[in-house]
Every structure is written in structure tokens, then in C-alpha cells.
Amino acid sequence: MLLDWLYVAVFAVVGVVMAGLPLALVWALAPRAEYPQKHLTYESGVVPFGQAWAQFNIRYYLFALVFVLFEVEVIYLFPWAVVFRDFITQRLGGFVLAEAALFIVILGMGLLYAWRKGALEWV
Amino acid sequence: MGELGAFIILALVTLLPAAAVVTSRNLVRAAMSLVPSFLGVAGLFVLLQAEFVAGIQILIYAGAIAVLILFVIMLTAGGTGTAVRQANEQRVVGGLAAAALTAALLALLLRTAWPLAAGSLPRANVAAVGSAFLTTFVLAFEISSVVLLVSLVGALVIARRER
Amino acid sequence: MSWLWEIFKATLAAVAVFTFLALVGAMLGVYLERKISGWIQSRLGPKHVGPQGILQTVADTVKLLQKENIVPTNADAITFNVAPLMAAVAGLLAWIIIPFGPIFGRVVIVRDINIGLLFFIAMASLIVIAILLGGWSSNNKYALLGGFRSASQMISYEIPLALAVLVPVMMAGTLSTVGIVEAQRGGWLGIGNWFIFGLPGNRWLLIPGALAFLVFFTAATAEVNRVPFDLPEAESELVAGYFSEYTGMRFALFQLGEYAEAFAMAALTTVLFLGGWHGPLLPGVVWFFTKMFALVFVLMWVRWTYPRLRLDQLLHLSWKGLVPLGFVLVLVTGWLLI
Amino acid sequence: MTVGVNHYLAVSALLFGLGLYGILTRRNAVAILMGIELMLNATNINLVAFNRYVAPGALAGHVFALVIITLAACEAAVGLALVMAVYRNLETVHVDEINVLKW
């Protein structure tokens, strides 16, 4: 089991090195013509004005919020899904399904609430 | 020998970015260095044979909570935090207090003789966690959905201006 | 020192998978995309460089190598460089759990992690961070907004992706990809037991299986920002989405990450629903690659047939369509399995 | 020598201290939340370490750590909702500027 994750770590390190290789090549090969106008950000031709940081709008946050809370639900459903068939063989399938159904219904009410209150609207 | 080397690397990968999170002046860089710290902790979980918890740590912490924190930082113009002083004036006192607590914790944790038990965790720990959730910890399983619902409703009410 | 030998083998595997992704994923993918879109619009696509334009993407890469890397004024240089690396590495890591099929009786897979699918979805969720950081660090209003929109789209489609994955996991009872493909063995003509056709025991599972396939493939298309969900980098929308400030090779790294993820999603769909390497006559690996490239063809074919969804329609489809459908599918599969 | 439970306890104590330092000395509400996340991670390391070394039979430590991750997500969600509400009304996220008891 440790070996699998050793492969993951080595893959990450080798990935960063291999992805960095072309960047290093470009650093070595590419020409450098430094003049300030080139570094201006591209605002489709218009001279950039003001700071880049977005003005305040809440809907991005609402979607991230609903995402986090529904992603957390995955913690409970993944082990349930893996172990579901074993419980069926032990004749406990109905009981286990009822547990998960209760879990999903409660969270479904959360989604319904967000839907009715318009938190999922983009406008 | 290998496991100790892996442990040291992962401990560094956890602690150094965590130090960067609490001391960095640029807020988005602080949030960015939060991600390797979470991945380091996930690595420690793997060394502790807690594979499912490591997967969930990567998925929820590094993939969802870090994204939420990045969103809020960028939305509240925290990104411009570079110009604003980040640490408040009680930096020295805070540092001392934190160091004192850490020293006390270390003394307490390292000196007590924990009742170590031999044996190793079940290999397929997703199935083991699943059956634990569905049999012995059913209450935690169901209460968590209620907690999620309550926090979703609460967060939506707080964040949105009532129209 | 056995683990030193293991690290050596892992590096070899990593280099092999990365070159496979860079060559087949990025270069061949871009070439196929241009040829297929040309063919769909009854024009020829690249033809001059090399026979039938096969070397076109090689020429593009060499050109990219000479492009200067420009970092916009007072952008955060470190984040600006880290974001494309993160996207490319996350795309690469997703390939660890993809089983290519048996050669000489042994299944060719980098490592069969026993929380395979959870690891895959975790890697897919790391790309959102790379996109957000890329958008923010370019210090360009449009790149930042493009980063927000693209990140919102990708996180909204991660929930249906995870829910659709639950259906095959419930049928197979394991998270490891090899286990899921093994559970789809046998059946009529070697096809009967694919999860898209339900389990041999009860064929009623055909309905949730096929629906889960559709939900998964739609969510996968959205995860990879391809039309009809490629609003963030659409020409008609913001300048060029989150990578409008990225020039030269860094832009190519974002593309490599995206194509690697697109191929990984196509490969995972074959593993989960279309029986991985199972097929009537041909050897396993051939079946796996034909199914994978068939799905890649569908991804490219959809690009020229569907109009682009507006962002609110896109989020509407996910939160009000796919997520409730995902919940219902999980419950129906559970009910049918009892 | 092999990695014992004390190694993990040392790492989690240090992480806990870093998180506490972050909370005590940061002005930005979101940075304080990051400190809280670090402290929660430290407790998770402890739980999983004890489960591995002290009680390897049942998976109580893993389940507890998963519930803590759930609560950390809920806490982050509600905490950041508060930060957004404060930012909308008071135009600031710096905690020492939020001293007006009335909105």
C-alpha cells in the first residue's frame, strides 16, 4: 500500500521536472526583447486601467459554498457504496439503504433550500 | 530506514508551508502554501496506513476548502493585502504564547508512555471505514448530514443580502 | 535497498507516461482535433507539414519553444509559473490508476491504488486551484474573471462526477479501477456484463447504469472545459479566459494538462461503464484504446455540433439537473441491487 | 530507528503551535480561519496516529478524523460567510477594524 503512494510521490516529482523541462528550454532558447509596453496586460488593445482585483460579487462565493458542503457528502457515500454489496449478502441491504436514503434526503433538503432561495441563480 | 526518510520529508512538507501560511505578507501566497501543507498531512496519513482518510484529506481540504478560501480572499480584495500590514501589534506576545503552548504540548505528549498495542490496521480500510460508519457509528453518519444541512442554510442566510 | 529500485522503476514509469501524454495526449490530440473539426466542416485541416499534416503539432511545439515567456507587470511571478506546472502535473497524476489492459496475462497499470477513483477525483479537484491561481496571478481583470468563471464551472460539475462514479462503485463493490473492470467480465459476446448494460443478475440495472454513463460523460466534458461547456475560454466571452496572459510554453503546459485530463476522462469512462479491456475477439489493450479514442472522437465531434452554453444555463444544468439526478441514480441503484 | 507515535505527536504539536501563532497574530479574518484549519489538521494527525499505534483494532480514529474534516468544512463555510457579510457591510476584513458593535 505504501508502494502505491511512493509511485504517486515519484510521479509528482518527475512530473514537475518533466513539465519544467520545456520551460527551462524556453528560458535558454527564447529571445529577450525587453521593453515596458510588452509587459502591459492584454485588455484587448485598450490601455489597462485600475487594479485587477475583481469587484465584490457574492455569487461566486455561493457556488463555492454549496460545492464544499456537497463535496463533503462524498466522504460518507463512498464508503457506503463500497461496502453496500457486502451488506446485501448479510441480508442487511434494506437497513443500510434506508440509512443512506435518510442521509441523501436530508442533504437534498439543503439543495432544495438553496434552489428555492435562489442561491443557485447566477444573476 | 525508508519510512523514517519519508516521514522526515513529509513532516517538512507539512510544517514549512504551514509556517509560510502564518507569516507570509501576501495573502494569496499564504492560501497557496496552505495546499502543500494539506498534501503533506495527507502523506502522513498514508504513512499511518490511513489511505481513505488521506484521499479524503486531498479531496476535501486541498480540493474544496482551499478553493473556498482562495475564492473569499480574491473576492474581498484581500489580494491587495500586500500593501496592508498583515500582522497585528501583538505579534511578539502571540509568538511567545504559541511557543509556550507548543513546548507544553511537546513535553506532555512525548513524555507520557502511551499504551502501544501491536497489530496493524485492516488493509482494505475503505470497506472497514464503511462498515464502521454503517454499524457502530451510525449516529455520526446521520448527524453529519444534519450538521451539513444546518451549516448550508446558515451560511446562505448570512452571506446573502435578503432581497 | 529494495525501495531504491522501486523509485527507479517509478521514475521510468513516470517518464514513460509523461511522454505518452505529451506525444499522444497533447500532440496527437491537437492534430486529431484539427483534422476532425476540418473534416466535420468539410475542409481539410492541416496538410502541409509532413504527410497529411501529421507533423503540424511538432512544428507548433518547436515554434512554442522559441516564444519568449512574458510575465505581465507586477504580476506574482512565482504563482504565474507554478499554476501551469500544477495543471500539467495534476493531469499526469490522474493517469496512475488507468488500467490499459492485460499484456502477457498481467494487467498494464502504473499502480492499482485501492482508493483509485477517490484519488482520481481528488486530482481533478486540484486543477481548480491551478486555474484560480493562474487567473489571479496574471494581474489582468479578464484573466481573473475568467479564472472565477472556469473554477465555478469545474467545481459545479465535480459533484455530479462524484455521484455518477458511485453507481459503478456500488455495482462492483470496490474503488480500485482494476476491480471495477474485472467485475464487468464475461456476458454475451464479452459485452453483456458492461456496467452500462447492468449486472448479469438483474438487468433492471441497465437504466441507472446507462443514465450514470450519461451523467458521468457530461460532467467529464464540463470538467475538461470542452464545448458545450468551454465558456471560460470562449472567443465570444472574455479575452481568453484564465490563460489570456500566458504566452508560449506556459500556455502549452495548460493545454497539455487539459488534453491529458480529457484523455484520462475518456479512459476512465471506458473503465467504469464500457468494460475497460473486455471485448469479444481482439486483445484487451486494443479494445481499451479503441473505446478510449472512440470517446475522444465523441468529445471532438460534440465540439462542432452543440452551441456553447451560457454560464447560468451551464450552472443551472449542473445544480438543478445533474446533481438531483445523481442522487436519484444512487438511490435507484441501491434499491435495485437489494 | 522506526517511526514511533512520538514522531507524529511532535509534528502535530508543532503544527498546532503554528496554527495558534497564525490566529493570534493575523489581522485578516481569512488568515485567522487558515490558522484554525491548521490546528484542525494537527488534531487529525493525532487521531490517526493514535488509531494506528494505540488502538489498531477498530477504526474509531479514522471515523473521528473524517467527522472532524466534515466539521472543518462546515466551519470554513460558515466562517467565510460571516467574513463576506462583514466585508459587504463594513468594507473591511481586518478584525481589529471591526470594533463597531452596531452594523
XYZ file of C-alpha atoms in Angstrom, chain C residues 17-296:
280
model
C 3.516 8.004 -19.005
C 4.538 11.649 -19.362
C 5.989 11.176 -22.857
C 2.904 9.124 -23.790
C 0.734 12.011 -22.584
C 2.867 14.689 -24.237
C 3.020 12.816 -27.555
C -0.340 11.045 -27.777
C -2.317 13.289 -25.472
C -1.201 16.750 -26.486
C 0.332 16.442 -29.947
C -1.837 13.733 -31.426
C -4.854 15.151 -29.610
C -4.386 18.614 -31.112
C -3.722 17.112 -34.540
C -6.802 14.885 -34.320
C -8.885 17.801 -33.123
C -7.887 19.952 -36.077
C -8.279 17.165 -38.592
C -11.679 16.077 -37.256
C -13.033 19.600 -36.994
C -11.773 20.164 -40.547
C -13.486 17.003 -41.734
C -16.746 17.935 -39.946
C -16.738 21.350 -41.585
C -15.828 19.684 -44.912
C -12.428 21.338 -45.123
C -9.045 19.661 -44.918
C -7.307 20.748 -41.719
C -3.504 20.805 -41.521
C -1.993 19.274 -44.656
C 1.350 20.800 -45.497
C 3.735 19.907 -42.703
C 4.611 16.262 -43.196
C 2.340 13.655 -44.875
C -1.297 14.611 -44.217
C -0.066 17.316 -41.830
C 0.950 14.778 -39.179
C 3.952 16.896 -38.170
C 1.910 20.030 -37.747
C 1.850 19.856 -33.948
C 5.558 19.044 -33.855
C 6.146 22.271 -35.807
C 3.873 24.125 -33.366
C 5.837 22.821 -30.387
C 9.160 23.847 -31.886
C 7.681 27.277 -32.600
C 6.483 27.498 -28.987
C 9.992 26.745 -27.776
C 11.177 29.982 -29.344
C 8.401 32.151 -27.963
C 9.520 34.487 -25.205
C 7.919 33.983 -21.821
C 6.327 37.295 -20.871
C 5.282 37.932 -17.270
C 2.865 40.884 -17.057
C 3.809 43.911 -14.928
C 3.651 43.443 -11.152
C 2.105 40.041 -11.593
C 3.011 37.489 -8.944
C 5.843 35.753 -10.854
C 6.064 32.682 -8.594
C 2.351 31.876 -8.803
C 2.402 32.725 -12.503
C 4.927 29.933 -13.089
C 3.563 27.427 -10.564
C -0.009 27.379 -11.918
C 0.714 25.739 -15.317
C 3.068 23.226 -13.682
C 0.324 22.287 -11.227
C -2.226 21.839 -14.031
C 0.160 19.623 -16.043
C 1.182 17.505 -13.025
C -2.429 17.015 -11.902
C -3.246 15.843 -15.434
C -0.321 13.401 -15.265
C -1.165 12.053 -11.800
C -4.678 11.184 -12.938
C -3.135 8.509 -15.198
C -1.707 6.414 -12.366
C -4.895 4.444 -11.859
C -5.908 3.909 -15.510
C -5.631 0.168 -16.414
C -4.629 -0.287 -20.072
C -5.390 -3.988 -20.325
C -3.662 -7.340 -19.969
C -0.367 -7.948 -21.814
C 1.007 -11.487 -21.326
C -1.671 -12.059 -18.740
C -0.661 -9.131 -16.463
C -2.824 -6.002 -16.395
C -0.780 -2.990 -17.525
C -1.386 -0.278 -14.933
C 1.029 2.029 -13.145
C -0.292 1.295 -9.645
C -3.668 -0.110 -8.705
C -4.328 2.134 -5.688
C -7.196 0.631 -3.718
C -8.869 4.025 -3.348
C -8.289 4.575 -7.076
C -11.414 6.513 -8.049
C -11.278 8.768 -4.995
C -7.672 9.569 -5.935
C -8.764 10.413 -9.493
C -11.479 12.824 -8.336
C -9.042 14.386 -5.849
C -6.588 15.054 -8.695
C -9.386 16.537 -10.796
C -10.198 18.914 -7.925
C -6.574 20.102 -7.729
C -6.798 21.524 -11.264
C -9.366 24.063 -9.979
C -6.671 25.555 -7.744
C -4.219 25.783 -10.663
C -6.839 27.632 -12.723
C -7.704 30.057 -9.898
C -4.041 30.835 -9.230
C -3.327 31.190 -12.947
C -6.185 33.642 -13.310
C -5.252 35.649 -10.234
C -1.522 35.831 -10.839
C -1.843 37.288 -14.356
C -2.899 40.605 -12.787
C -5.447 41.034 -15.572
C -9.091 41.729 -14.835
C -10.339 39.473 -17.598
C -7.994 36.635 -16.649
C -9.172 36.842 -13.039
C -12.860 36.814 -14.006
C -12.141 34.020 -16.487
C -10.472 32.111 -13.658
C -13.527 32.609 -11.447
C -15.975 31.509 -14.135
C -13.921 28.490 -15.124
C -13.400 27.486 -11.485
C -17.118 27.904 -10.744
C -17.947 25.676 -13.706
C -15.447 22.982 -12.760
C -16.461 22.832 -9.102
C -20.133 22.712 -10.031
C -19.512 19.667 -12.230
C -17.402 17.810 -9.687
C -20.459 16.852 -7.637
C -22.299 15.041 -10.459
C -18.961 13.455 -11.449
C -18.564 12.003 -7.932
C -22.208 10.908 -7.766
C -22.059 9.231 -11.190
C -18.923 7.353 -10.133
C -20.868 5.934 -7.178
C -23.096 3.794 -9.421
C -20.348 1.539 -10.845
C -18.652 1.502 -7.436
C -21.844 0.156 -5.915
C -22.170 -2.466 -8.627
C -18.548 -3.570 -8.299
C -18.112 -3.051 -4.552
C -14.593 -1.613 -4.851
C -12.875 1.684 -5.581
C -9.939 0.166 -7.430
C -10.184 0.536 -11.206
C -8.888 -2.980 -11.942
C -11.548 -4.382 -9.606
C -14.272 -2.485 -11.430
C -13.138 -3.750 -14.826
C -12.877 -7.304 -13.500
C -16.484 -7.050 -12.343
C -17.526 -6.381 -15.950
C -16.036 -9.620 -17.305
C -17.944 -12.147 -19.364
C -21.518 -11.885 -20.532
C -22.963 -12.221 -24.036
C -20.233 -11.708 -26.640
C -17.968 -10.270 -23.917
C -20.088 -7.143 -23.923
C -23.102 -8.235 -21.899
C -21.624 -7.510 -18.486
C -20.582 -3.922 -19.077
C -21.981 -1.710 -16.353
C -23.784 0.316 -18.990
C -25.856 -2.852 -19.529
C -26.335 -3.530 -15.805
C -25.366 -6.641 -13.854
C -25.985 -10.185 -15.140
C -28.069 -10.922 -12.040
C -30.695 -8.269 -12.711
C -30.913 -6.461 -15.981
C -33.038 -3.665 -14.475
C -29.754 -2.030 -13.535
C -29.469 -1.104 -17.195
C -31.443 2.081 -16.545
C -29.313 3.591 -13.745
C -26.154 2.280 -15.424
C -26.832 3.971 -18.761
C -28.061 7.172 -17.077
C -24.975 7.255 -14.850
C -22.851 6.899 -18.006
C -24.547 9.963 -19.491
C -24.219 11.991 -16.288
C -20.553 10.994 -15.965
C -19.706 11.830 -19.571
C -21.475 15.194 -19.404
C -19.734 16.090 -16.147
C -16.419 14.888 -17.613
C -16.881 17.130 -20.649
C -17.542 20.058 -18.343
C -14.564 19.164 -16.088
C -12.273 19.396 -19.085
C -13.766 22.727 -20.261
C -14.728 21.418 -23.666
C -17.628 22.670 -25.760
C -20.529 22.910 -24.985
C -19.045 23.826 -21.614
C -15.964 25.772 -22.719
C -17.373 29.163 -21.882
C -14.293 30.371 -19.895
C -12.016 30.341 -22.916
C -14.651 31.058 -25.489
C -13.791 33.639 -28.100
C -17.106 35.416 -27.727
C -16.633 35.815 -23.968
C -13.753 37.278 -22.011
C -10.468 37.843 -23.719
C -9.123 34.301 -23.396
C -10.264 33.194 -20.005
C -7.751 32.447 -17.305
C -4.800 31.965 -19.622
C -5.107 35.230 -21.562
C -1.754 36.394 -20.154
C 0.026 33.120 -20.732
C 2.239 33.050 -23.798
C 4.461 30.414 -25.325
C 5.326 27.258 -23.484
C 3.324 28.011 -20.318
C 0.180 28.184 -22.422
C 1.201 24.852 -23.936
C 1.522 23.395 -20.409
C -2.048 24.410 -19.624
C -3.112 22.780 -22.901
C -1.093 19.641 -22.040
C -2.843 19.460 -18.661
C -6.215 19.899 -20.326
C -5.664 17.289 -23.022
C -4.160 14.843 -20.538
C -7.283 15.294 -18.386
C -9.569 14.915 -21.428
C -7.915 11.622 -22.405
C -7.952 10.483 -18.753
C -11.685 11.183 -18.516
C -12.314 9.251 -21.733
C -10.178 6.371 -20.409
C -11.992 6.394 -17.065
C -15.394 6.341 -18.758
C -14.361 3.194 -20.612
C -13.121 1.666 -17.360
C -16.262 2.498 -15.412
C -19.031 1.893 -17.913
C -17.738 0.285 -21.108
C -15.935 -2.672 -19.605
C -12.321 -1.439 -19.785
C -10.405 -4.007 -21.812
C -13.203 -6.557 -22.176
C -14.322 -7.195 -25.743
C -15.205 -10.160 -27.962
C -12.233 -11.009 -30.221
C -9.375 -8.542 -30.205
C -6.818 -8.495 -27.383
C -7.630 -6.379 -24.346
C -5.310 -3.416 -24.950
C -6.642 -2.940 -28.494
C -10.195 -2.850 -27.120
C -9.242 -0.349 -24.473
C -7.643 2.076 -26.910
C -10.435 1.767 -29.477
C -13.038 2.608 -26.829
C -10.920 5.450 -25.457
C -10.328 7.012 -28.880
C -13.993 6.491 -29.755
C -14.924 8.589 -26.713
C -12.232 11.158 -27.594
